[in-house]
PDB file of C-alpha atoms in Angstrom:
ATOM      1  CA  UNK A   1       4.312 -14.683   8.267  1.00 46.00           C
ATOM      2  CA  UNK A   2       0.785 -15.795   7.415  1.00 48.00           C
ATOM      3  CA  UNK A   3      -0.087 -17.883   4.378  1.00 50.00           C
ATOM      4  CA  UNK A   4      -2.295 -16.324   1.754  1.00 52.00           C
ATOM      5  CA  UNK A   5      -3.239 -16.942  -1.843  1.00 59.00           C
ATOM      6  CA  UNK A   6      -2.050 -14.071  -4.000  1.00 63.00           C
ATOM      7  CA  UNK A   7      -4.578 -15.155  -6.616  1.00 66.00           C
ATOM      8  CA  UNK A   8      -7.526 -14.024  -4.482  1.00 71.00           C
ATOM      9  CA  UNK A   9      -5.769 -11.143  -2.748  1.00 84.00           C
ATOM     10  CA  UNK A  10      -7.411  -7.723  -3.008  1.00 91.00           C
ATOM     11  CA  UNK A  11      -6.009  -4.856  -0.967  1.00 94.00           C
ATOM     12  CA  UNK A  12      -8.068  -2.134   0.615  1.00 93.00           C
ATOM     13  CA  UNK A  13      -7.483   1.317  -0.814  1.00 94.00           C
ATOM     14  CA  UNK A  14      -5.767   2.366   2.423  1.00 95.00           C
ATOM     15  CA  UNK A  15      -3.406  -0.613   2.377  1.00 96.00           C
ATOM     16  CA  UNK A  16      -2.606  -0.065  -1.302  1.00 96.00           C
ATOM     17  CA  UNK A  17      -1.668   3.570  -0.683  1.00 96.00           C
ATOM     18  CA  UNK A  18       0.342   2.751   2.452  1.00 97.00           C
ATOM     19  CA  UNK A  19       2.382   0.193   0.505  1.00 97.00           C
ATOM     20  CA  UNK A  20       2.740   2.551  -2.450  1.00 96.00           C
ATOM     21  CA  UNK A  21       3.942   5.352  -0.175  1.00 96.00           C
ATOM     22  CA  UNK A  22       6.573   2.993   1.253  1.00 97.00           C
ATOM     23  CA  UNK A  23       8.211   2.367  -2.121  1.00 95.00           C
ATOM     24  CA  UNK A  24      10.792   4.725  -0.620  1.00 95.00           C
ATOM     25  CA  UNK A  25      11.340   4.543   3.167  1.00 95.00           C
ATOM     26  CA  UNK A  26       9.077   6.847   5.162  1.00 94.00           C
ATOM     27  CA  UNK A  27       8.094   7.608   8.720  1.00 93.00           C
ATOM     28  CA  UNK A  28       4.463   7.570   9.865  1.00 93.00           C
ATOM     29  CA  UNK A  29       3.663  11.229   9.293  1.00 93.00           C
ATOM     30  CA  UNK A  30       5.182  11.055   5.796  1.00 95.00           C
ATOM     31  CA  UNK A  31       3.059   7.994   5.025  1.00 96.00           C
ATOM     32  CA  UNK A  32      -0.078   9.836   6.150  1.00 96.00           C
ATOM     33  CA  UNK A  33       0.757  12.865   3.986  1.00 96.00           C
ATOM     34  CA  UNK A  34       1.710  10.884   0.893  1.00 95.00           C
ATOM     35  CA  UNK A  35      -1.333   8.605   1.150  1.00 96.00           C
ATOM     36  CA  UNK A  36      -3.631  11.613   1.238  1.00 95.00           C
ATOM     37  CA  UNK A  37      -1.785  13.274  -1.637  1.00 96.00           C
ATOM     38  CA  UNK A  38      -1.674  10.163  -3.858  1.00 95.00           C
ATOM     39  CA  UNK A  39      -5.363   9.430  -3.285  1.00 94.00           C
ATOM     40  CA  UNK A  40      -6.407  12.989  -4.108  1.00 94.00           C
ATOM     41  CA  UNK A  41      -7.633  13.394  -0.534  1.00 94.00           C
ATOM     42  CA  UNK A  42      -9.921  10.326  -0.594  1.00 94.00           C
ATOM     43  CA  UNK A  43      -7.817   8.409   1.924  1.00 94.00           C
ATOM     44  CA  UNK A  44      -7.137  10.188   5.193  1.00 93.00           C
ATOM     45  CA  UNK A  45      -5.392   8.029   7.784  1.00 93.00           C
ATOM     46  CA  UNK A  46      -5.700   8.764  11.486  1.00 92.00           C
ATOM     47  CA  UNK A  47      -2.568   7.979  13.483  1.00 90.00           C
ATOM     48  CA  UNK A  48      -4.150   5.021  15.305  1.00 91.00           C
ATOM     49  CA  UNK A  49      -5.399   3.507  12.046  1.00 92.00           C
ATOM     50  CA  UNK A  50      -2.016   3.944  10.393  1.00 95.00           C
ATOM     51  CA  UNK A  51      -0.005   2.416  13.211  1.00 92.00           C
ATOM     52  CA  UNK A  52      -2.392  -0.536  13.436  1.00 95.00           C
ATOM     53  CA  UNK A  53      -1.965  -1.076   9.700  1.00 96.00           C
ATOM     54  CA  UNK A  54       1.831  -0.780   9.958  1.00 96.00           C
ATOM     55  CA  UNK A  55       1.893  -3.413  12.703  1.00 96.00           C
ATOM     56  CA  UNK A  56      -0.248  -5.737  10.585  1.00 96.00           C
ATOM     57  CA  UNK A  57       1.864  -5.188   7.461  1.00 97.00           C
ATOM     58  CA  UNK A  58       5.046  -5.897   9.453  1.00 97.00           C
ATOM     59  CA  UNK A  59       3.510  -9.128  10.782  1.00 96.00           C
ATOM     60  CA  UNK A  60       2.664 -10.179   7.201  1.00 96.00           C
ATOM     61  CA  UNK A  61       6.242  -9.477   6.149  1.00 97.00           C
ATOM     62  CA  UNK A  62       5.235  -6.900   3.537  1.00 97.00           C
ATOM     63  CA  UNK A  63       7.091  -4.027   5.226  1.00 98.00           C
ATOM     64  CA  UNK A  64       9.805  -3.752   7.850  1.00 97.00           C
ATOM     65  CA  UNK A  65      10.936  -1.061  10.257  1.00 95.00           C
ATOM     66  CA  UNK A  66      14.345   0.423   9.606  1.00 94.00           C
ATOM     67  CA  UNK A  67      16.849   0.771  12.431  1.00 88.00           C
ATOM     68  CA  UNK A  68      16.231   4.090  14.204  1.00 79.00           C
ATOM     69  CA  UNK A  69      18.908   6.766  14.089  1.00 74.00           C
ATOM     70  CA  UNK A  70      20.526   7.423  17.430  1.00 70.00           C
ATOM     71  CA  UNK A  71      18.375   9.789  19.493  1.00 70.00           C
ATOM     72  CA  UNK A  72      15.541   9.849  16.942  1.00 71.00           C
ATOM     73  CA  UNK A  73      11.984   8.935  17.890  1.00 76.00           C
ATOM     74  CA  UNK A  74      10.934   8.660  14.247  1.00 82.00           C
ATOM     75  CA  UNK A  75      10.463   5.088  13.092  1.00 89.00           C
ATOM     76  CA  UNK A  76      10.863   4.606   9.359  1.00 94.00           C
ATOM     77  CA  UNK A  77       9.456   1.690   7.374  1.00 96.00           C
ATOM     78  CA  UNK A  78      10.189   0.237   3.968  1.00 96.00           C
ATOM     79  CA  UNK A  79       8.716  -2.364   1.657  1.00 97.00           C
ATOM     80  CA  UNK A  80      10.167  -5.855   1.690  1.00 97.00           C
ATOM     81  CA  UNK A  81      10.649  -7.860  -1.516  1.00 97.00           C
ATOM     82  CA  UNK A  82       7.351  -9.607  -0.731  1.00 96.00           C
ATOM     83  CA  UNK A  83       5.666  -6.223  -0.271  1.00 96.00           C
ATOM     84  CA  UNK A  84       6.859  -5.114  -3.707  1.00 96.00           C
ATOM     85  CA  UNK A  85       5.393  -8.297  -5.212  1.00 96.00           C
ATOM     86  CA  UNK A  86       2.074  -7.711  -3.417  1.00 95.00           C
ATOM     87  CA  UNK A  87       1.994  -4.134  -4.717  1.00 95.00           C
ATOM     88  CA  UNK A  88       2.754  -5.251  -8.300  1.00 95.00           C
ATOM     89  CA  UNK A  89       0.068  -7.932  -8.098  1.00 95.00           C
ATOM     90  CA  UNK A  90      -2.489  -5.387  -6.880  1.00 95.00           C
ATOM     91  CA  UNK A  91      -1.566  -2.952  -9.650  1.00 95.00           C
ATOM     92  CA  UNK A  92      -2.096  -5.692 -12.253  1.00 95.00           C
ATOM     93  CA  UNK A  93      -5.443  -6.584 -10.641  1.00 94.00           C
ATOM     94  CA  UNK A  94      -6.573  -2.950 -10.717  1.00 94.00           C
ATOM     95  CA  UNK A  95      -5.462  -2.564 -14.336  1.00 96.00           C
ATOM     96  CA  UNK A  96      -7.543  -5.617 -15.246  1.00 94.00           C
ATOM     97  CA  UNK A  97     -10.572  -4.120 -13.474  1.00 94.00           C
ATOM     98  CA  UNK A  98     -10.195  -0.899 -15.445  1.00 94.00           C
ATOM     99  CA  UNK A  99      -9.673  -2.748 -18.748  1.00 94.00           C
ATOM    100  CA  UNK A 100     -12.769  -4.883 -18.130  1.00 93.00           C
ATOM    101  CA  UNK A 101     -14.856  -1.826 -17.301  1.00 92.00           C
ATOM    102  CA  UNK A 102     -13.610   0.068 -20.337  1.00 91.00           C
ATOM    103  CA  UNK A 103     -14.319  -2.878 -22.660  1.00 91.00           C
ATOM    104  CA  UNK A 104     -17.920  -3.049 -21.456  1.00 90.00           C
ATOM    105  CA  UNK A 105     -18.591   0.661 -21.229  1.00 90.00           C
ATOM    106  CA  UNK A 106     -16.946   1.586 -24.543  1.00 84.00           C
ATOM    107  CA  UNK A 107     -20.246   0.633 -26.158  1.00 70.00           C
ATOM    108  CA  UNK A 108     -21.792   3.641 -24.401  1.00 67.00           C
ATOM    109  CA  UNK A 109     -20.708   7.233 -24.694  1.00 55.00           C
ATOM    110  CA  UNK A 110     -18.829   7.922 -21.471  1.00 53.00           C
TER     111      UNK A 110
END
C-alpha cells in the first residue's frame, strides 16, 4: 500500500465513478455500465483502461477482488474500508467545491 496524504487527494472523475460503482460488488462489465450511467454518459471506460485502473486501485488497497465462484471467469471487486473513506473524502471535497462556487456566483443571476 502506498502512502498518500488524504488532505491533498483529488480523484479523477473516472476513479471517483469506479469507486462509487463498487459500493456494491461488481464485475468489470457492470462497473463500465454503471460508471457510464452515473456520469450521464460523460465517462466511458474502455476495457483496457478499466482493468488498468482496477489493478492500480487494488495495489493502493482501495478495492479488492472477491473470490471467484467455481467455474466462473467473472472477477468481482468491492471497496475496502479504506476505499470507502477515500470515497467519502472525495465527496466532501466536491461538495466544498460546489459550495464555494455557489457562494461566489450567487451574486450573479445563474
